C-alpha positions as semicolon CSV with decimal commas, in nm:
position;residue;x (nm);y (nm);z (nm)
1;M;-1,910;-1,304;5,474
2;S;-2,209;-1,510;5,370
3;Q;-2,430;-1,200;5,384
4;V;-2,195;-1,010;5,158
5;R;-2,191;-1,292;4,905
6;S;-2,571;-1,311;4,922
7;L;-2,605;-0,939;4,856
8;R;-2,372;-0,958;4,558
9;L;-2,563;-1,253;4,417
10;C;-2,893;-1,068;4,457
11;S;-2,752;-0,760;4,284
12;F;-2,625;-0,975;3,996
13;E;-2,961;-1,144;3,954
14;E;-3,140;-0,809;3,951
15;R;-2,916;-0,683;3,675
16;E;-2,989;-0,995;3,477
17;V;-3,366;-0,953;3,516
18;V;-3,385;-0,576;3,453
19;R;-3,253;-0,574;3,099
20;V;-3,465;-0,282;2,977
21;V;-3,649;0,009;3,129
22;K;-3,966;0,169;3,005
23;I;-3,969;0,544;2,959
24;T;-4,198;0,790;2,788
25;I;-4,062;1,038;2,536
26;D;-4,300;1,307;2,417
27;G;-4,595;1,085;2,504
28;K;-4,460;0,774;2,334
29;E;-4,361;0,475;2,548
30;V;-4,024;0,327;2,452
31;T;-3,783;0,077;2,600
32;A;-3,415;0,137;2,658
33;S;-3,111;-0,021;2,815
34;P;-3,076;0,087;3,180
35;E;-2,725;0,215;3,098
36;S;-2,852;0,438;2,817
37;T;-2,853;0,814;2,832
38;I;-3,168;1,001;2,740
39;L;-2,994;1,109;2,418
40;E;-2,915;0,750;2,320
41;A;-3,263;0,625;2,406
42;A;-3,431;0,908;2,218
43;T;-3,212;0,868;1,912
44;K;-3,276;0,495;1,899
45;A;-3,651;0,560;1,923
46;G;-3,642;0,807;1,635
47;F;-3,643;1,136;1,827
48;R;-3,389;1,403;1,739
49;I;-3,226;1,591;2,024
50;P;-2,968;1,845;1,902
51;T;-2,620;1,866;2,050
52;L;-2,305;2,057;1,967
53;C;-2,052;1,908;2,206
54;H;-2,138;1,540;2,242
55;L;-1,916;1,269;2,093
56;K;-2,025;0,928;2,208
57;G;-1,774;0,768;2,442
58;I;-1,529;1,055;2,398
59;N;-1,680;1,390;2,495
60;E;-1,984;1,345;2,719
61;V;-1,955;1,656;2,933
62;G;-2,276;1,843;2,852
63;A;-2,077;2,160;2,786
64;C;-2,298;2,317;2,520
65;R;-2,631;2,254;2,699
66;V;-2,812;2,247;2,366
67;C;-2,941;1,897;2,440
68;V;-3,145;2,001;2,745
69;V;-3,476;1,819;2,798
70;E;-3,751;1,835;3,054
71;I;-3,824;1,546;3,292
72;E;-4,167;1,550;3,446
73;G;-4,139;1,599;3,820
74;V;-3,788;1,748;3,798
75;E;-3,759;2,123;3,844
76;K;-3,448;2,191;3,636
77;L;-3,384;2,100;3,276
78;V;-3,119;1,830;3,234
79;T;-2,867;1,755;2,961
80;A;-2,977;1,450;2,765
81;C;-2,624;1,350;2,666
82;N;-2,510;1,252;3,016
83;T;-2,832;1,186;3,207
84;T;-2,911;0,815;3,244
85;V;-3,265;0,689;3,189
86;R;-3,475;0,556;3,478
87;D;-3,769;0,321;3,466
88;G;-4,092;0,521;3,442
89;M;-3,917;0,843;3,342
90;S;-4,125;1,082;3,130
91;V;-3,918;1,307;2,903
92;L;-4,021;1,609;2,699
93;T;-3,777;1,692;2,420
94;A;-3,957;1,986;2,260
95;S;-4,173;2,154;2,523
96;P;-4,201;2,536;2,513
97;R;-3,961;2,553;2,806
98;V;-3,708;2,333;2,627
99;R;-3,736;2,522;2,298
100;E;-3,686;2,855;2,471
101;A;-3,384;2,726;2,663
102;R;-3,221;2,597;2,345
103;R;-3,283;2,923;2,162
104;T;-3,125;3,116;2,448
105;V;-2,821;2,887;2,450
106;V;-2,772;2,932;2,075
107;E;-2,822;3,310;2,100
108;L;-2,557;3,328;2,372
109;L;-2,317;3,117;2,167
110;L;-2,370;3,346;1,869
111;S;-2,300;3,650;2,087
112;E;-1,935;3,542;2,118
113;H;-1,908;3,387;1,773
114;D;-1,768;3,541;1,456
115;C;-2,082;3,523;1,245
116;N;-1,916;3,612;0,915
117;C;-2,046;3,283;0,783
118;P;-1,992;3,328;0,406
119;T;-1,613;3,330;0,454
120;C;-1,606;3,047;0,708
121;P;-1,463;2,709;0,603
122;R;-1,766;2,541;0,759
123;N;-2,026;2,757;0,585
124;G;-2,314;2,530;0,490
125;K;-2,166;2,246;0,693
126;C;-2,167;2,410;1,037
127;D;-2,359;2,249;1,322
128;L;-2,416;2,584;1,492
129;Q;-2,539;2,746;1,172
130;S;-2,771;2,454;1,106
131;L;-2,906;2,456;1,460
132;A;-2,969;2,832;1,455
133;E;-3,168;2,786;1,135
134;K;-3,375;2,503;1,280
135;L;-3,449;2,699;1,598
136;G;-3,548;3,008;1,404
137;V;-3,267;3,228;1,534
138;R;-3,248;3,505;1,273
139;T;-3,071;3,788;1,455
140;Q;-2,785;3,832;1,701
141;K;-2,975;3,922;2,015
142;Y;-2,668;3,962;2,234
143;H;-2,319;4,097;2,171
144;S;-2,001;4,030;2,367
145;S;-1,714;4,270;2,425
146;T;-1,469;4,000;2,535
147;P;-1,150;4,001;2,319
148;Q;-1,131;3,678;2,122
149;G;-0,784;3,683;1,969
150;E;-0,663;3,633;1,614
151;P;-0,636;3,316;1,404
152;D;-0,325;3,103;1,452
153;T;-0,189;3,033;1,103
154;S;0,159;2,925;1,212
155;S;0,113;2,560;1,113
156;P;0,153;2,444;0,752
157;S;-0,147;2,216;0,800
158;L;-0,402;2,359;1,044
159;V;-0,561;2,691;1,137
160;K;-0,715;2,773;1,474
161;D;-0,961;3,063;1,485
162;P;-1,056;3,148;1,847
163;R;-1,326;3,386;1,723
164;K;-1,535;3,086;1,620
165;C;-1,475;2,857;1,919
166;I;-1,791;2,761;2,114
167;L;-1,606;2,581;2,396
168;C;-1,759;2,243;2,319
169;Y;-1,426;2,075;2,417
170;R;-1,451;1,813;2,143
171;C;-1,099;1,893;2,024
172;V;-0,966;1,866;2,379
173;S;-1,123;1,524;2,434
174;V;-1,033;1,377;2,094
175;C;-0,672;1,492;2,118
176;D;-0,645;1,358;2,472
177;R;-0,861;1,045;2,479
178;V;-0,822;0,921;2,121
179;Q;-0,482;1,052;2,016
180;S;-0,319;1,073;2,363
181;M;-0,144;1,399;2,270
182;G;-0,315;1,655;2,494
183;I;-0,222;1,943;2,266
184;W;-0,537;2,143;2,342
185;T;-0,576;2,284;2,693
186;I;-0,841;2,494;2,867
187;T;-0,735;2,823;3,022
188;G;-0,917;3,105;3,199
189;A;-1,261;3,100;3,354
190;G;-1,608;3,232;3,287
191;G;-1,622;3,463;2,986
192;H;-1,244;3,444;2,955
193;T;-1,230;3,066;2,905
194;Q;-1,028;2,964;2,600
195;V;-0,901;2,649;2,433
196;V;-0,536;2,702;2,340
197;P;-0,240;2,488;2,229
198;E;-0,013;2,354;2,504
199;G;0,169;2,628;2,688
200;G;-0,020;2,895;2,494
201;A;0,236;2,861;2,215
202;P;0,160;2,896;1,843
203;L;0,048;2,561;1,705
204;A;0,363;2,521;1,495
205;H;0,572;2,537;1,813
206;T;0,393;2,246;1,979
207;A;0,415;1,870;1,940
208;C;0,093;1,868;1,734
209;T;0,107;1,590;1,477
210;Y;-0,127;1,776;1,239
211;C;-0,344;1,464;1,213
212;G;-0,655;1,682;1,190
213;Q;-0,881;1,472;1,411
214;C;-0,961;1,788;1,604
215;V;-1,072;1,948;1,277
216;V;-1,317;1,675;1,178
217;S;-1,451;1,674;1,534
218;C;-1,503;2,051;1,558
219;P;-1,872;2,137;1,501
220;V;-1,791;2,488;1,376
221;G;-1,508;2,664;1,193
222;A;-1,278;2,715;1,490
223;L;-1,041;2,453;1,349
224;S;-0,974;2,394;0,981
225;E;-0,705;2,288;0,739
226;K;-0,471;2,550;0,594
227;D;-0,666;2,665;0,289
228;D;-0,462;2,603;-0,026
229;R;-0,740;2,641;-0,282
230;D;-0,603;2,972;-0,409
231;A;-0,261;2,809;-0,443
232;A;-0,425;2,538;-0,653
233;W;-0,578;2,794;-0,890
234;E;-0,241;2,971;-0,913
235;L;-0,082;2,638;-1,001
236;L;-0,332;2,587;-1,280
237;N;-0,241;2,929;-1,418
238;F;0,107;2,791;-1,493
239;R;-0,052;2,612;-1,788
240;N;-0,031;2,945;-1,967
241;H;0,347;2,943;-1,916
242;G;0,422;2,607;-2,075
243;K;0,411;2,401;-1,756
244;R;0,248;2,058;-1,728
245;I;0,002;2,057;-1,439
246;V;-0,073;1,711;-1,304
247;T;-0,260;1,584;-1,004
248;Q;-0,246;1,264;-0,803
249;V;-0,545;1,113;-0,622
250;A;-0,487;0,928;-0,294
251;P;-0,658;0,591;-0,240
252;A;-0,901;0,707;0,030
253;V;-1,012;1,015;-0,163
254;R;-1,190;0,803;-0,425
255;A;-1,413;0,658;-0,152
256;S;-1,520;0,991;-0,001
257;W;-1,493;1,283;-0,243
258;G;-1,863;1,282;-0,332
259;E;-1,988;1,304;0,027
260;A;-1,950;1,681;0,051
261;L;-2,130;1,712;-0,283
262;G;-2,422;1,503;-0,162
263;L;-2,352;1,231;-0,417
264;P;-2,396;0,858;-0,355
265;R;-2,088;0,641;-0,408
266;S;-2,253;0,489;-0,716
267;V;-2,230;0,833;-0,880
268;A;-1,912;0,966;-0,717
269;T;-1,687;0,708;-0,881
270;P;-1,313;0,737;-0,937
271;G;-1,383;0,777;-1,310
272;R;-1,605;1,080;-1,256
273;L;-1,349;1,233;-1,023
274;V;-1,093;1,205;-1,303
275;A;-1,338;1,371;-1,542
276;A;-1,413;1,650;-1,294
277;L;-1,044;1,722;-1,240
278;K;-0,982;1,745;-1,613
279;H;-1,284;1,974;-1,643
280;I;-1,123;2,201;-1,383
281;G;-0,806;2,218;-1,592
282;F;-0,551;1,954;-1,494
283;D;-0,352;1,825;-1,791
284;L;-0,323;1,474;-1,653
285;V;-0,481;1,293;-1,362
286;F;-0,261;1,025;-1,208
287;D;-0,323;0,781;-0,925
288;T;-0,133;0,780;-0,596
289;C;-0,212;0,407;-0,588
290;F;0,062;0,367;-0,850
291;A;0,306;0,522;-0,604
292;A;0,157;0,304;-0,329
293;D;0,255;0,003;-0,539
294;V;0,607;0,143;-0,563
295;T;0,605;0,200;-0,187
296;V;0,514;-0,167;-0,145
297;M;0,815;-0,270;-0,355
298;E;1,055;-0,053;-0,157
299;E;0,908;-0,130;0,184
300;A;0,883;-0,505;0,124
301;A;1,243;-0,522;0,007
302;E;1,356;-0,323;0,310
303;L;1,161;-0,550;0,545
304;L;1,323;-0,861;0,400
305;R;1,669;-0,707;0,433
306;R;1,609;-0,607;0,793
307;A;1,465;-0,949;0,876
308;G;1,766;-1,120;0,720
309;L;1,561;-1,296;0,453
310;V;1,760;-1,147;0,166
311;E;2,115;-1,023;0,131
312;G;2,199;-0,658;0,182
313;Q;2,229;-0,407;0,461
314;R;2,115;-0,096;0,279
315;S;1,839;0,118;0,417
316;H;1,897;0,481;0,322
317;G;2,270;0,461;0,356
318;G;2,257;0,185;0,615
319;L;2,091;0,414;0,868
320;N;1,821;0,169;0,972
321;A;1,988;-0,148;0,845
322;R;1,879;-0,398;1,109
323;R;1,663;-0,207;1,356
324;M;1,349;-0,402;1,438
325;P;1,059;-0,388;1,442
326;M;1,026;-0,202;1,116
327;F;0,751;0,060;1,130
328;T;0,565;0,184;0,826
329;S;0,638;0,545;0,733
330;C;0,348;0,640;0,503
331;C;0,171;0,854;0,763
332;P;0,342;1,189;0,839
333;A;0,133;1,245;1,153
334;W;0,265;0,914;1,288
335;V;0,620;1,014;1,195
336;R;0,579;1,345;1,381
337;F;0,434;1,160;1,679
338;L;0,729;0,922;1,689
339;G;0,985;1,200;1,656
340;A;0,824;1,410;1,929
341;E;0,725;1,138;2,176
342;Y;0,958;0,842;2,113
343;P;1,261;0,968;1,916
344;E;1,459;0,661;2,016
345;F;1,235;0,463;1,779
346;L;1,300;0,682;1,472
347;P;1,558;0,433;1,335
348;C;1,283;0,170;1,332
349;L;1,088;0,362;1,068
350;S;1,109;0,237;0,715
351;S;1,316;0,489;0,524
352;A;1,063;0,477;0,240
353;K;0,890;0,804;0,160
354;S;0,513;0,812;0,159
355;P;0,331;0,740;-0,169
356;Q;0,254;1,113;-0,202
357;Q;0,621;1,204;-0,200
358;M;0,732;0,907;-0,409
359;F;0,484;1,009;-0,674
360;G;0,615;1,365;-0,687
361;A;0,975;1,248;-0,710
362;L;0,895;1,005;-0,992
363;A;0,675;1,252;-1,180
364;K;0,959;1,505;-1,189
365;T;1,231;1,255;-1,284
366;Y;1,114;0,932;-1,446
367;W;0,802;1,071;-1,613
368;A;0,965;1,404;-1,699
369;Q;1,246;1,222;-1,880
370;S;1,000;0,997;-2,062
371;I;0,822;1,297;-2,218
372;G;1,137;1,502;-2,268
373;I;1,085;1,795;-2,030
374;G;1,264;1,917;-1,719
375;A;1,156;1,869;-1,360
376;G;1,095;2,241;-1,327
377;D;0,833;2,228;-1,602
378;I;0,606;1,995;-1,403
379;K;0,377;2,105;-1,123
380;V;0,225;1,839;-0,897
381;L;-0,091;1,883;-0,694
382;S;-0,191;1,614;-0,446
383;L;-0,543;1,525;-0,338
384;M;-0,515;1,373;0,007
385;P;-0,750;1,265;0,290
386;C;-0,497;1,406;0,533
387;T;-0,406;1,744;0,679
388;A;-0,056;1,632;0,781
389;K;0,029;1,576;0,414
390;K;0,047;1,954;0,375
391;Y;0,323;1,958;0,637
392;E;0,503;1,665;0,475
393;A;0,502;1,826;0,130
394;S;0,644;2,149;0,276
395;L;0,957;1,985;0,420
396;D;1,282;2,106;0,265
397;V;1,414;1,749;0,239
398;M;1,131;1,651;0,001
399;N;1,303;1,770;-0,317
400;S;1,464;1,467;-0,479
401;S;1,453;1,616;-0,829
402;G;1,602;1,947;-0,717
403;F;1,250;2,086;-0,702
404;R;0,983;2,032;-0,442
405;D;0,837;1,681;-0,490
406;V;0,480;1,807;-0,442
407;D;0,387;2,169;-0,505
408;V;0,039;2,191;-0,349
409;T;-0,162;1,952;-0,133
410;L;-0,540;1,972;-0,101
411;T;-0,762;1,776;0,133
412;T;-1,068;1,585;0,017
413;R;-1,279;1,872;0,148
414;E;-1,085;2,127;-0,054
415;I;-1,110;1,941;-0,383
416;S;-1,485;1,897;-0,335
417;S;-1,501;2,273;-0,278
418;L;-1,303;2,338;-0,597
419;I;-1,544;2,120;-0,794
420;M;-1,839;2,318;-0,654
421;E;-1,661;2,647;-0,719
422;E;-1,615;2,553;-1,083
423;G;-1,982;2,458;-1,113
424;V;-1,910;2,106;-1,235
425;R;-2,221;1,888;-1,270
426;V;-2,051;1,565;-1,173
427;E;-2,350;1,341;-1,238
428;N;-2,347;1,445;-1,606
429;L;-1,980;1,365;-1,661
430;P;-1,864;1,052;-1,843
431;E;-1,627;0,829;-1,650
432;M;-1,262;0,853;-1,749
433;D;-0,959;0,640;-1,667
434;F;-0,655;0,763;-1,479
435;D;-0,375;0,855;-1,718
436;A;-0,087;0,620;-1,793
437;P;0,172;0,537;-1,684
438;L;0,150;0,689;-1,335
439;G;-0,220;0,614;-1,316
440;L;-0,199;0,236;-1,343
441;A;-0,235;0,063;-1,007
442;S;-0,302;-0,273;-0,848
443;G;-0,566;-0,348;-0,588
444;A;-0,284;-0,360;-0,333
445;G;-0,220;0,010;-0,384
446;V;-0,588;0,094;-0,335
447;I;-0,618;-0,066;0,010
448;F;-0,346;0,165;0,144
449;G;-0,638;0,389;0,235
450;S;-0,765;0,161;0,512
451;T;-0,607;0,055;0,839
452;G;-0,423;-0,272;0,774
453;G;-0,403;-0,205;0,401
454;V;-0,035;-0,113;0,393
455;M;0,051;-0,423;0,593
456;E;-0,153;-0,654;0,372
457;A;-0,020;-0,506;0,049
458;A;0,343;-0,519;0,168
459;L;0,315;-0,879;0,288
460;R;0,171;-0,992;-0,047
461;T;0,483;-0,866;-0,220
462;A;0,733;-0,951;0,055
463;Y;0,620;-1,312;0,029
464;Y;0,680;-1,306;-0,345
465;L;1,021;-1,142;-0,318
466;A;1,128;-1,397;-0,056
467;T;0,991;-1,711;-0,222
468;G;0,957;-1,632;-0,591
469;K;0,588;-1,718;-0,592
470;N;0,266;-1,542;-0,504
471;P;0,080;-1,624;-0,184
472;P;-0,296;-1,678;-0,197
473;V;-0,424;-1,326;-0,257
474;D;-0,625;-1,324;0,066
475;A;-0,357;-1,491;0,278
476;F;-0,302;-1,182;0,491
477;R;-0,654;-1,042;0,520
478;V;-0,659;-1,126;0,892
479;V;-0,486;-0,790;0,949
480;R;-0,804;-0,613;0,835
481;G;-1,056;-0,492;1,089
482;T;-1,145;-0,208;1,319
483;G;-0,980;-0,322;1,642
484;G;-0,734;-0,068;1,778
485;R;-0,451;-0,324;1,763
486;R;-0,443;-0,643;1,558
487;E;-0,163;-0,898;1,576
488;A;-0,073;-1,195;1,357
489;Q;0,211;-1,426;1,263
490;F;0,296;-1,544;0,914
491;D;0,550;-1,789;0,777
492;V;0,756;-1,628;0,501
493;A;1,033;-1,837;0,347
494;G;1,067;-2,041;0,665
495;K;1,083;-1,741;0,898
496;T;0,798;-1,640;1,127
497;L;0,713;-1,274;1,083
498;R;0,533;-1,123;1,381
499;V;0,322;-0,829;1,271
500;A;0,091;-0,573;1,429
501;V;-0,147;-0,310;1,296
502;V;-0,258;-0,011;1,502
503;H;-0,463;0,296;1,418
504;G;-0,513;0,603;1,633
505;L;-0,218;0,755;1,816
506;G;-0,349;0,649;2,156
507;N;-0,322;0,289;2,043
508;A;0,021;0,362;1,895
509;R;0,142;0,495;2,230
510;T;0,021;0,184;2,412
511;L;0,198;-0,037;2,158
512;L;0,525;0,154;2,191
513;E;0,512;0,133;2,569
514;D;0,456;-0,243;2,541
515;I;0,755;-0,274;2,308
516;K;0,973;-0,067;2,543
517;A;0,872;-0,286;2,837
518;K;0,943;-0,599;2,628
519;R;0,587;-0,721;2,681
520;V;0,557;-0,773;2,305
521;A;0,793;-0,822;2,013
522;Y;0,724;-0,769;1,645
523;D;0,906;-0,768;1,315
524;F;0,675;-0,538;1,118
525;V;0,424;-0,281;1,243
526;E;0,179;-0,065;1,050
527;V;0,073;0,256;1,221
528;M;-0,184;0,506;1,099
529;A;-0,245;0,816;1,310
530;C;-0,614;0,845;1,229
531;P;-0,874;0,596;1,353
532;G;-0,970;0,387;1,052
533;G;-0,653;0,485;0,870
534;C;-0,667;0,733;0,581
535;A;-1,035;0,649;0,533
536;G;-1,092;0,837;0,860
537;G;-0,832;1,104;0,787
538;G;-0,838;1,458;0,917
539;G;-0,893;1,596;0,568
540;Q;-1,200;1,388;0,493
541;P;-1,554;1,533;0,461
542;Y;-1,728;1,646;0,777
543;A;-1,989;1,421;0,934
544;Q;-2,268;1,573;1,141
545;G;-2,400;1,402;1,449
546;F;-2,251;1,270;1,770
547;E;-2,089;0,952;1,638
548;Y;-1,711;0,982;1,608
549;N;-1,569;0,902;1,263
550;P;-1,891;0,735;1,140
551;E;-1,802;0,700;0,770
552;A;-1,455;0,545;0,797
553;R;-1,577;0,186;0,784
554;A;-1,796;0,239;0,476
555;R;-1,510;0,413;0,297
556;A;-1,276;0,125;0,379
557;Q;-1,526;-0,126;0,244
558;T;-1,536;0,071;-0,081
559;L;-1,159;0,038;-0,110
560;Y;-1,161;-0,334;-0,036
561;G;-1,436;-0,375;-0,295
562;I;-1,214;-0,211;-0,557
563;D;-0,929;-0,444;-0,461
564;D;-1,153;-0,750;-0,488
565;K;-1,247;-0,658;-0,846
566;A;-0,905;-0,536;-0,959
567;P;-0,749;-0,728;-1,250
568;V;-0,410;-0,701;-1,074
569;R;-0,397;-0,765;-0,698
570;F;-0,020;-0,762;-0,636
571;A;0,199;-0,451;-0,654
572;H;0,483;-0,645;-0,815
573;E;0,252;-0,748;-1,102
574;N;0,155;-0,392;-1,193
575;P;0,292;-0,358;-1,550
576;A;0,367;0,012;-1,499
577;V;0,572;-0,070;-1,188
578;I;0,757;-0,348;-1,371
579;E;0,843;-0,102;-1,649
580;L;0,954;0,160;-1,395
581;Y;1,209;-0,076;-1,243
582;D;1,318;-0,224;-1,577
583;K;1,381;0,112;-1,742
584;F;1,468;0,343;-1,455
585;L;1,505;0,228;-1,095
586;K;1,647;-0,117;-1,175
587;T;1,586;-0,275;-0,834
588;P;1,392;-0,201;-0,513
589;G;1,626;-0,041;-0,263
590;G;1,885;0,022;-0,531
591;E;2,101;0,332;-0,557
592;L;1,853;0,540;-0,755
593;S;1,561;0,427;-0,540
594;E;1,753;0,530;-0,230
595;K;1,815;0,874;-0,376
596;L;1,461;0,945;-0,496
597;L;1,226;0,735;-0,286
598;H;1,377;0,723;0,062
599;T;1,433;0,979;0,337
600;D;1,622;1,019;0,663
601;H;1,350;1,102;0,915
602;R;1,606;1,256;1,147
603;L;1,632;1,540;0,896
604;W;1,265;1,627;0,929
605;G;1,357;1,858;1,217
606;I;1,107;1,713;1,464
607;Q;1,187;1,836;1,813
608;A;1,148;1,582;2,091
609;R;0,869;1,688;2,324
610;S;1,073;1,669;2,644
611;R;1,325;1,918;2,505
612;R;1,040;2,132;2,372
613;V;0,876;2,145;2,715
614;M;1,203;2,233;2,886
615;A;1,269;2,510;2,633
616;A;0,921;2,652;2,688
617;A;0,971;2,645;3,065
618;A;1,302;2,828;3,030
619;T;1,132;3,116;2,850
């Protein structure tokens, strides 16, 4: 026993002493952590090693073999992404042998790739296209005769094109390891290997949440959002038929829309986005943050009713009257996840619609009445950081005015494309304000775009509704952060509210399992399907490189910066919201609010996954 303890002690001491290793990369001596891969060590030292499949900590399988390097004294080339450094190692990242191997890999990938690049959604933003250019690959040297299949356009949100898939397995790993859904599976072998939805079914017939994290992780155009740009132009043509064409801009879009245009955030301001949208042809540009403020009013009132802090049992006809914890319902991918994986928790969802849908309902009722036109004479286009919003807007139950709440939904990527298509020189545009009244928002509405933002905004107003006075504006900022799950307790009118914030569906699954096992108990839970919340949404601009979701934090900081400087920080102090309730809705959770701004999630038609799997097996 003493020998074993001695050996363990020695091993521990050695690890403490050997904190770095010295390696040579292309003749330059560098130091690295002994746990580093060659790719990590080289990147840190300023060397660029290309890769198409690698996502740090998520997909480290070396599938693409583009990152091969040469190690002196080793016969075969090795993949840099999953080969650990050793002390004294000498690495060549760009030797003739390495360059030739990479060219061959890219040529073979192109042999089975649909190279009709001008019509590809990733044209100009494709990692494979960029790598082929850098390696000097100008022609298709090889051609494959393997059938590749046709695009799957069954989903209202996403498109899968197998003709462009390079079998990097990023989508498989992200869906499995980050989102815990396992929608994408690998079938076949050799030249017949494919990535397909579960059971080989069309995507619309699976439990896919349409979160789009597979899309932003895909290095090529094999996965993309459903392209609604033509629908947007058709909508704008209705101006010639006496219709009012309005658009709403989601909170997170203002922090990211300029990225695809190569603009710094100092230039790509919300004001210039408004100007660009009016240049394209929208009559009025409104702000989804206004609807987020309304969502806060409805959600906060519902929380207080469920928690017994105010009188009343209503929650969309009493459906969810006292079910706790109350889950936020702003994220349609989260709602789909809950309905498919944990349908027993559906009554815990707030019955409040998302800000996108609330906006559409109010634009076609409240605002339509205020300007004296009918709901059918207004067309609403949404600009969202989310692919699942396309699905949400398409639901038959989202028609409170008798017409569809939202007519067309575009992602951040699509609106940036529209701006480029129109040839708008954004940097030359003057800044313009969002239009009143549906463009007036508080800072609370803006932070909806970041994980923890909905929770913080709702608690600010819940405190006021329960006590009649405002809390310190930063009283609830502890729920901010990047941790997968954050927990806190707050005293509201003498009652302790236990809250939790999670982002990423893998974290949501863990939380739900903990609730089921009674390991934890909460009163209010915010869930966002995408890591980082809407700031890291599946409709946000593509980021090249092997870091997963690298821009989400910077986008969130932009939103919090807007909140910090906002003249109004509480949703209930937004003068446009006050006027809305005074003149139209009367009270949060009232009869008209229930009709226009709430939904029964059981009517979304989400099929529980267990029944779906059994049905698939039966066929």
